[in-house]
JSON list of C-alpha atoms in Angstrom, two decimals:
[
{"chain": "A", "resi": 63, "resn": "MET", "atom": "CA", "xyz": [-107.33, 36.71, -19.75]},
{"chain": "A", "resi": 64, "resn": "ASP", "atom": "CA", "xyz": [-104.41, 36.17, -17.41]},
{"chain": "A", "resi": 65, "resn": "GLY", "atom": "CA", "xyz": [-102.27, 39.18, -16.55]},
{"chain": "A", "resi": 66, "resn": "HIS", "atom": "CA", "xyz": [-99.27, 40.01, -18.72]},
{"chain": "A", "resi": 67, "resn": "THR", "atom": "CA", "xyz": [-97.02, 40.08, -15.66]},
{"chain": "A", "resi": 68, "resn": "PRO", "atom": "CA", "xyz": [-97.29, 37.98, -12.48]},
{"chain": "A", "resi": 69, "resn": "ASP", "atom": "CA", "xyz": [-98.66, 40.93, -10.48]},
{"chain": "A", "resi": 70, "resn": "MET", "atom": "CA", "xyz": [-101.36, 41.81, -13.04]},
{"chain": "A", "resi": 71, "resn": "PRO", "atom": "CA", "xyz": [-104.76, 40.26, -12.29]},
{"chain": "A", "resi": 72, "resn": "ARG", "atom": "CA", "xyz": [-106.97, 38.39, -14.73]},
{"chain": "A", "resi": 73, "resn": "HIS", "atom": "CA", "xyz": [-108.70, 41.04, -16.82]},
{"chain": "A", "resi": 74, "resn": "TYR", "atom": "CA", "xyz": [-110.56, 41.97, -19.96]},
{"chain": "A", "resi": 75, "resn": "ASP", "atom": "CA", "xyz": [-108.91, 44.07, -22.63]},
{"chain": "A", "resi": 76, "resn": "LEU", "atom": "CA", "xyz": [-109.64, 45.41, -26.06]},
{"chain": "A", "resi": 77, "resn": "HIS", "atom": "CA", "xyz": [-107.06, 46.18, -28.74]},
{"chain": "A", "resi": 78, "resn": "LEU", "atom": "CA", "xyz": [-107.60, 48.93, -31.29]},
{"chain": "A", "resi": 79, "resn": "TRP", "atom": "CA", "xyz": [-105.26, 49.17, -34.27]},
{"chain": "A", "resi": 80, "resn": "ALA", "atom": "CA", "xyz": [-105.89, 52.83, -35.08]},
{"chain": "A", "resi": 81, "resn": "PHE", "atom": "CA", "xyz": [-102.54, 53.90, -36.55]},
{"chain": "A", "resi": 82, "resn": "LYS", "atom": "CA", "xyz": [-101.40, 50.65, -38.18]},
{"chain": "A", "resi": 83, "resn": "ASP", "atom": "CA", "xyz": [-103.47, 48.45, -40.45]},
{"chain": "A", "resi": 84, "resn": "ASN", "atom": "CA", "xyz": [-104.04, 44.97, -39.11]},
{"chain": "A", "resi": 85, "resn": "PRO", "atom": "CA", "xyz": [-104.95, 42.31, -41.68]},
{"chain": "A", "resi": 86, "resn": "SER", "atom": "CA", "xyz": [-106.43, 40.28, -38.81]},
{"chain": "A", "resi": 87, "resn": "GLY", "atom": "CA", "xyz": [-108.89, 43.08, -38.03]},
{"chain": "A", "resi": 88, "resn": "GLN", "atom": "CA", "xyz": [-108.98, 46.46, -36.33]},
{"chain": "A", "resi": 89, "resn": "PHE", "atom": "CA", "xyz": [-109.75, 44.91, -32.92]},
{"chain": "A", "resi": 90, "resn": "ALA", "atom": "CA", "xyz": [-107.60, 41.76, -33.20]},
{"chain": "A", "resi": 91, "resn": "GLN", "atom": "CA", "xyz": [-105.23, 41.10, -30.31]},
{"chain": "A", "resi": 92, "resn": "PHE", "atom": "CA", "xyz": [-102.17, 40.47, -32.49]},
{"chain": "A", "resi": 93, "resn": "ASN", "atom": "CA", "xyz": [-100.98, 42.01, -35.74]},
{"chain": "A", "resi": 94, "resn": "PRO", "atom": "CA", "xyz": [-98.93, 39.69, -37.99]},
{"chain": "A", "resi": 95, "resn": "GLU", "atom": "CA", "xyz": [-97.23, 42.75, -39.50]},
{"chain": "A", "resi": 96, "resn": "VAL", "atom": "CA", "xyz": [-95.77, 43.89, -36.16]},
{"chain": "A", "resi": 97, "resn": "SER", "atom": "CA", "xyz": [-92.62, 42.21, -34.86]},
{"chain": "A", "resi": 98, "resn": "PRO", "atom": "CA", "xyz": [-91.40, 42.26, -31.28]},
{"chain": "A", "resi": 99, "resn": "PRO", "atom": "CA", "xyz": [-88.32, 44.40, -30.59]},
{"chain": "A", "resi": 100, "resn": "SER", "atom": "CA", "xyz": [-84.93, 42.86, -31.43]},
{"chain": "A", "resi": 101, "resn": "TRP", "atom": "CA", "xyz": [-84.15, 42.41, -27.73]},
{"chain": "A", "resi": 102, "resn": "TRP", "atom": "CA", "xyz": [-87.33, 40.44, -26.93]},
{"chain": "A", "resi": 103, "resn": "ASP", "atom": "CA", "xyz": [-85.49, 37.09, -26.97]},
{"chain": "A", "resi": 104, "resn": "GLN", "atom": "CA", "xyz": [-83.09, 38.42, -24.29]},
{"chain": "A", "resi": 105, "resn": "TYR", "atom": "CA", "xyz": [-86.07, 39.50, -22.19]},
{"chain": "A", "resi": 106, "resn": "GLU", "atom": "CA", "xyz": [-87.77, 36.11, -22.48]},
{"chain": "A", "resi": 107, "resn": "GLU", "atom": "CA", "xyz": [-84.48, 34.41, -21.55]},
{"chain": "A", "resi": 108, "resn": "ALA", "atom": "CA", "xyz": [-84.21, 36.61, -18.45]},
{"chain": "A", "resi": 109, "resn": "LEU", "atom": "CA", "xyz": [-87.85, 36.09, -17.47]},
{"chain": "A", "resi": 110, "resn": "THR", "atom": "CA", "xyz": [-87.54, 32.31, -17.77]},
{"chain": "A", "resi": 111, "resn": "ALA", "atom": "CA", "xyz": [-84.33, 32.31, -15.70]},
{"chain": "A", "resi": 112, "resn": "LEU", "atom": "CA", "xyz": [-85.80, 34.58, -13.02]},
{"chain": "A", "resi": 113, "resn": "GLN", "atom": "CA", "xyz": [-88.73, 32.22, -12.38]},
{"chain": "A", "resi": 114, "resn": "GLN", "atom": "CA", "xyz": [-86.36, 29.80, -10.62]},
{"chain": "A", "resi": 115, "resn": "TYR", "atom": "CA", "xyz": [-85.62, 32.45, -7.98]},
{"chain": "A", "resi": 116, "resn": "ALA", "atom": "CA", "xyz": [-89.22, 33.13, -6.96]},
{"chain": "A", "resi": 117, "resn": "ASP", "atom": "CA", "xyz": [-88.35, 31.40, -3.68]},
{"chain": "A", "resi": 118, "resn": "THR", "atom": "CA", "xyz": [-85.41, 33.06, -1.92]},
{"chain": "A", "resi": 119, "resn": "SER", "atom": "CA", "xyz": [-84.09, 29.65, -0.82]},
{"chain": "A", "resi": 120, "resn": "GLN", "atom": "CA", "xyz": [-83.41, 28.89, -4.49]},
{"chain": "A", "resi": 121, "resn": "ALA", "atom": "CA", "xyz": [-81.59, 32.21, -4.86]},
{"chain": "A", "resi": 122, "resn": "LYS", "atom": "CA", "xyz": [-79.46, 31.46, -1.79]},
{"chain": "A", "resi": 123, "resn": "ALA", "atom": "CA", "xyz": [-78.66, 27.99, -3.10]},
{"chain": "A", "resi": 124, "resn": "ALA", "atom": "CA", "xyz": [-77.46, 29.60, -6.35]},
{"chain": "A", "resi": 125, "resn": "GLY", "atom": "CA", "xyz": [-75.06, 31.90, -4.45]},
{"chain": "A", "resi": 126, "resn": "TYR", "atom": "CA", "xyz": [-77.19, 35.03, -4.00]},
{"chain": "A", "resi": 127, "resn": "MET", "atom": "CA", "xyz": [-76.76, 36.76, -0.64]},
{"chain": "A", "resi": 128, "resn": "ASN", "atom": "CA", "xyz": [-79.38, 38.94, 1.05]},
{"chain": "A", "resi": 129, "resn": "THR", "atom": "CA", "xyz": [-78.06, 42.49, 1.55]},
{"chain": "A", "resi": 130, "resn": "GLY", "atom": "CA", "xyz": [-80.71, 43.01, 4.23]},
{"chain": "A", "resi": 131, "resn": "GLU", "atom": "CA", "xyz": [-81.53, 46.59, 3.28]},
{"chain": "A", "resi": 132, "resn": "CYS", "atom": "CA", "xyz": [-84.66, 47.67, 1.46]},
{"chain": "A", "resi": 133, "resn": "GLU", "atom": "CA", "xyz": [-83.66, 50.43, -0.96]},
{"chain": "A", "resi": 134, "resn": "ALA", "atom": "CA", "xyz": [-86.17, 53.30, -1.20]},
{"chain": "A", "resi": 135, "resn": "THR", "atom": "CA", "xyz": [-86.41, 57.00, -2.07]},
{"chain": "A", "resi": 136, "resn": "GLU", "atom": "CA", "xyz": [-89.26, 59.46, -2.65]},
{"chain": "A", "resi": 137, "resn": "GLU", "atom": "CA", "xyz": [-89.34, 58.14, -6.25]},
{"chain": "A", "resi": 138, "resn": "GLY", "atom": "CA", "xyz": [-90.17, 54.61, -5.10]},
{"chain": "A", "resi": 139, "resn": "ALA", "atom": "CA", "xyz": [-88.23, 51.55, -4.08]},
{"chain": "A", "resi": 140, "resn": "MET", "atom": "CA", "xyz": [-86.06, 48.78, -5.48]},
{"chain": "A", "resi": 141, "resn": "GLY", "atom": "CA", "xyz": [-86.72, 46.43, -2.61]},
{"chain": "A", "resi": 142, "resn": "ILE", "atom": "CA", "xyz": [-84.14, 44.16, -1.03]},
{"chain": "A", "resi": 143, "resn": "HIS", "atom": "CA", "xyz": [-81.24, 43.07, -3.21]},
{"chain": "A", "resi": 144, "resn": "PHE", "atom": "CA", "xyz": [-79.81, 39.59, -3.18]},
{"chain": "A", "resi": 145, "resn": "VAL", "atom": "CA", "xyz": [-76.39, 39.85, -4.86]},
{"chain": "A", "resi": 146, "resn": "ASN", "atom": "CA", "xyz": [-74.16, 37.19, -6.34]},
{"chain": "A", "resi": 147, "resn": "PRO", "atom": "CA", "xyz": [-70.55, 38.45, -6.49]},
{"chain": "A", "resi": 148, "resn": "ALA", "atom": "CA", "xyz": [-69.59, 35.37, -8.55]},
{"chain": "A", "resi": 149, "resn": "VAL", "atom": "CA", "xyz": [-71.58, 36.74, -11.50]},
{"chain": "A", "resi": 150, "resn": "GLN", "atom": "CA", "xyz": [-68.87, 38.35, -13.62]},
{"chain": "A", "resi": 151, "resn": "THR", "atom": "CA", "xyz": [-70.44, 38.21, -17.08]},
{"chain": "A", "resi": 152, "resn": "LEU", "atom": "CA", "xyz": [-73.21, 40.16, -18.71]},
{"chain": "A", "resi": 153, "resn": "ASP", "atom": "CA", "xyz": [-75.88, 37.53, -19.34]},
{"chain": "A", "resi": 154, "resn": "PRO", "atom": "CA", "xyz": [-79.68, 38.08, -19.28]},
{"chain": "A", "resi": 155, "resn": "ALA", "atom": "CA", "xyz": [-80.16, 34.72, -17.54]},
{"chain": "A", "resi": 156, "resn": "ASN", "atom": "CA", "xyz": [-77.58, 35.45, -14.80]},
{"chain": "A", "resi": 157, "resn": "PRO", "atom": "CA", "xyz": [-78.12, 38.85, -13.18]},
{"chain": "A", "resi": 158, "resn": "PHE", "atom": "CA", "xyz": [-75.75, 40.24, -10.58]},
{"chain": "A", "resi": 159, "resn": "ALA", "atom": "CA", "xyz": [-78.66, 41.02, -8.24]},
{"chain": "A", "resi": 160, "resn": "LEU", "atom": "CA", "xyz": [-82.24, 39.94, -7.67]},
{"chain": "A", "resi": 161, "resn": "MET", "atom": "CA", "xyz": [-84.78, 42.40, -6.25]},
{"chain": "A", "resi": 162, "resn": "TYR", "atom": "CA", "xyz": [-87.37, 41.26, -3.70]},
{"chain": "A", "resi": 163, "resn": "VAL", "atom": "CA", "xyz": [-89.99, 42.94, -1.53]},
{"chain": "A", "resi": 164, "resn": "PRO", "atom": "CA", "xyz": [-91.26, 41.58, 1.79]},
{"chain": "A", "resi": 165, "resn": "THR", "atom": "CA", "xyz": [-94.82, 40.29, 1.73]},
{"chain": "A", "resi": 166, "resn": "SER", "atom": "CA", "xyz": [-97.46, 40.25, 4.47]},
{"chain": "A", "resi": 167, "resn": "ASP", "atom": "CA", "xyz": [-96.78, 36.56, 5.22]},
{"chain": "A", "resi": 168, "resn": "THR", "atom": "CA", "xyz": [-93.07, 37.27, 5.96]},
{"chain": "A", "resi": 169, "resn": "SER", "atom": "CA", "xyz": [-91.88, 35.71, 2.71]},
{"chain": "A", "resi": 170, "resn": "MET", "atom": "CA", "xyz": [-90.51, 37.77, -0.18]},
{"chain": "A", "resi": 171, "resn": "ALA", "atom": "CA", "xyz": [-91.84, 38.39, -3.68]},
{"chain": "A", "resi": 172, "resn": "LEU", "atom": "CA", "xyz": [-89.39, 38.56, -6.58]},
{"chain": "A", "resi": 173, "resn": "LEU", "atom": "CA", "xyz": [-89.63, 41.86, -8.47]},
{"chain": "A", "resi": 174, "resn": "GLY", "atom": "CA", "xyz": [-86.91, 41.61, -11.08]},
{"chain": "A", "resi": 175, "resn": "ALA", "atom": "CA", "xyz": [-83.17, 41.88, -11.54]},
{"chain": "A", "resi": 176, "resn": "GLU", "atom": "CA", "xyz": [-80.28, 44.30, -11.62]},
{"chain": "A", "resi": 177, "resn": "TYR", "atom": "CA", "xyz": [-77.39, 43.88, -14.03]},
{"chain": "A", "resi": 178, "resn": "PHE", "atom": "CA", "xyz": [-74.05, 45.33, -12.92]},
{"chain": "A", "resi": 179, "resn": "VAL", "atom": "CA", "xyz": [-70.77, 46.03, -14.74]},
{"chain": "A", "resi": 180, "resn": "PRO", "atom": "CA", "xyz": [-67.70, 47.59, -13.07]},
{"chain": "A", "resi": 181, "resn": "ALA", "atom": "CA", "xyz": [-66.79, 50.77, -14.98]},
{"chain": "A", "resi": 182, "resn": "ASP", "atom": "CA", "xyz": [-63.11, 49.84, -15.24]},
{"chain": "A", "resi": 183, "resn": "SER", "atom": "CA", "xyz": [-63.97, 46.58, -17.06]},
{"chain": "A", "resi": 184, "resn": "VAL", "atom": "CA", "xyz": [-65.51, 48.27, -20.13]},
{"chain": "A", "resi": 185, "resn": "ASP", "atom": "CA", "xyz": [-64.67, 51.16, -22.46]},
{"chain": "A", "resi": 186, "resn": "SER", "atom": "CA", "xyz": [-68.24, 52.49, -22.62]},
{"chain": "A", "resi": 187, "resn": "ALA", "atom": "CA", "xyz": [-71.70, 51.88, -21.20]},
{"chain": "A", "resi": 188, "resn": "PRO", "atom": "CA", "xyz": [-72.89, 48.35, -21.99]},
{"chain": "A", "resi": 189, "resn": "MET", "atom": "CA", "xyz": [-76.25, 47.56, -23.57]},
{"chain": "A", "resi": 190, "resn": "MET", "atom": "CA", "xyz": [-78.80, 44.87, -22.87]},
{"chain": "A", "resi": 191, "resn": "PHE", "atom": "CA", "xyz": [-82.49, 44.58, -23.78]},
{"chain": "A", "resi": 192, "resn": "GLY", "atom": "CA", "xyz": [-81.90, 47.46, -26.23]},
{"chain": "A", "resi": 193, "resn": "GLN", "atom": "CA", "xyz": [-81.10, 49.74, -23.27]},
{"chain": "A", "resi": 194, "resn": "VAL", "atom": "CA", "xyz": [-77.88, 51.57, -22.45]},
{"chain": "A", "resi": 195, "resn": "PHE", "atom": "CA", "xyz": [-76.87, 50.95, -18.84]},
{"chain": "A", "resi": 196, "resn": "GLN", "atom": "CA", "xyz": [-77.04, 53.88, -16.42]},
{"chain": "A", "resi": 197, "resn": "GLY", "atom": "CA", "xyz": [-73.72, 55.30, -15.26]},
{"chain": "A", "resi": 198, "resn": "PRO", "atom": "CA", "xyz": [-70.95, 55.24, -14.67]},
{"chain": "A", "resi": 199, "resn": "MET", "atom": "CA", "xyz": [-71.84, 55.92, -11.07]},
{"chain": "A", "resi": 200, "resn": "GLU", "atom": "CA", "xyz": [-70.07, 55.70, -7.74]},
{"chain": "A", "resi": 201, "resn": "GLY", "atom": "CA", "xyz": [-70.56, 52.58, -5.67]},
{"chain": "A", "resi": 202, "resn": "HIS", "atom": "CA", "xyz": [-73.51, 52.60, -3.27]},
{"chain": "A", "resi": 203, "resn": "THR", "atom": "CA", "xyz": [-71.34, 51.16, -0.49]},
{"chain": "A", "resi": 204, "resn": "PRO", "atom": "CA", "xyz": [-67.64, 51.72, 0.28]},
{"chain": "A", "resi": 205, "resn": "ASP", "atom": "CA", "xyz": [-66.63, 48.33, -1.16]},
{"chain": "A", "resi": 206, "resn": "MET", "atom": "CA", "xyz": [-68.63, 48.72, -4.40]},
{"chain": "A", "resi": 207, "resn": "PRO", "atom": "CA", "xyz": [-66.68, 50.02, -7.42]},
{"chain": "A", "resi": 208, "resn": "ARG", "atom": "CA", "xyz": [-67.73, 52.69, -9.92]},
{"chain": "A", "resi": 209, "resn": "HIS", "atom": "CA", "xyz": [-70.13, 50.89, -12.18]},
{"chain": "A", "resi": 210, "resn": "TYR", "atom": "CA", "xyz": [-72.91, 50.81, -14.73]},
{"chain": "A", "resi": 211, "resn": "ASP", "atom": "CA", "xyz": [-76.22, 49.16, -13.91]},
{"chain": "A", "resi": 212, "resn": "LEU", "atom": "CA", "xyz": [-79.57, 48.34, -15.45]},
{"chain": "A", "resi": 213, "resn": "HIS", "atom": "CA", "xyz": [-82.75, 47.34, -13.62]},
{"chain": "A", "resi": 214, "resn": "LEU", "atom": "CA", "xyz": [-85.31, 44.97, -15.13]},
{"chain": "A", "resi": 215, "resn": "TRP", "atom": "CA", "xyz": [-88.79, 45.02, -13.61]},
{"chain": "A", "resi": 216, "resn": "ALA", "atom": "CA", "xyz": [-89.79, 41.67, -15.11]},
{"chain": "A", "resi": 217, "resn": "LEU", "atom": "CA", "xyz": [-92.11, 40.44, -12.36]},
{"chain": "A", "resi": 218, "resn": "ARG", "atom": "CA", "xyz": [-93.64, 43.65, -11.05]},
{"chain": "A", "resi": 219, "resn": "THR", "atom": "CA", "xyz": [-95.25, 46.34, -13.15]},
{"chain": "A", "resi": 220, "resn": "ASN", "atom": "CA", "xyz": [-93.40, 49.66, -13.02]},
{"chain": "A", "resi": 221, "resn": "PRO", "atom": "CA", "xyz": [-95.33, 52.70, -14.33]},
{"chain": "A", "resi": 222, "resn": "MET", "atom": "CA", "xyz": [-91.96, 54.47, -14.79]},
{"chain": "A", "resi": 223, "resn": "GLY", "atom": "CA", "xyz": [-90.93, 51.78, -17.29]},
{"chain": "A", "resi": 224, "resn": "MET", "atom": "CA", "xyz": [-89.57, 48.27, -17.38]},
{"chain": "A", "resi": 225, "resn": "PHE", "atom": "CA", "xyz": [-85.97, 49.53, -17.01]},
{"chain": "A", "resi": 226, "resn": "ALA", "atom": "CA", "xyz": [-86.46, 52.42, -14.57]},
{"chain": "A", "resi": 227, "resn": "GLU", "atom": "CA", "xyz": [-84.27, 52.57, -11.51]},
{"chain": "A", "resi": 228, "resn": "TRP", "atom": "CA", "xyz": [-87.07, 53.10, -8.95]},
{"chain": "A", "resi": 229, "resn": "ASN", "atom": "CA", "xyz": [-90.62, 51.72, -8.85]},
{"chain": "A", "resi": 230, "resn": "PRO", "atom": "CA", "xyz": [-93.29, 53.94, -7.25]},
{"chain": "A", "resi": 231, "resn": "MET", "atom": "CA", "xyz": [-95.53, 50.87, -6.78]},
{"chain": "A", "resi": 232, "resn": "VAL", "atom": "CA", "xyz": [-92.95, 49.27, -4.46]},
{"chain": "A", "resi": 233, "resn": "SER", "atom": "CA", "xyz": [-92.38, 50.37, -0.88]},
{"chain": "A", "resi": 234, "resn": "CYS", "atom": "CA", "xyz": [-90.24, 49.23, 2.00]},
{"chain": "A", "resi": 235, "resn": "PRO", "atom": "CA", "xyz": [-91.84, 48.23, 5.30]}
]
């Protein structure tokens, strides 16, 4: 079968319903008695919207600007952020930042998105995708305000989790 994320190769898998009965069978891929999480529609909306930014020229045309720095720590990397300061609302389909990583052919591969909310614009940490945003935290640059943020690794697998800040499978050149 095709991979579940764009970076996952075609593969074979086997499902085993060991702790929940499955009327379709113990090894069936899907269980009609299991529903996706309540935030799944938000995730699918974000994933669909992100596809249009696979090419950085599309991101630039939409108002995203390349920050030029590849963010990395010992925990992993976030890649290069393309930010759109015009994004002032919290909307799964319109992230504040897109995360890319340089590829061997000098293009960039889209990894996911970062959602950003200035701390002084809300009374408490916002939520999206069933996740509470991280923060409040100080700005990462002198002109960035205290804020909350949430990362979404929608196009690159992250063993630390879909919403983790850093991805150990991503590195900066």
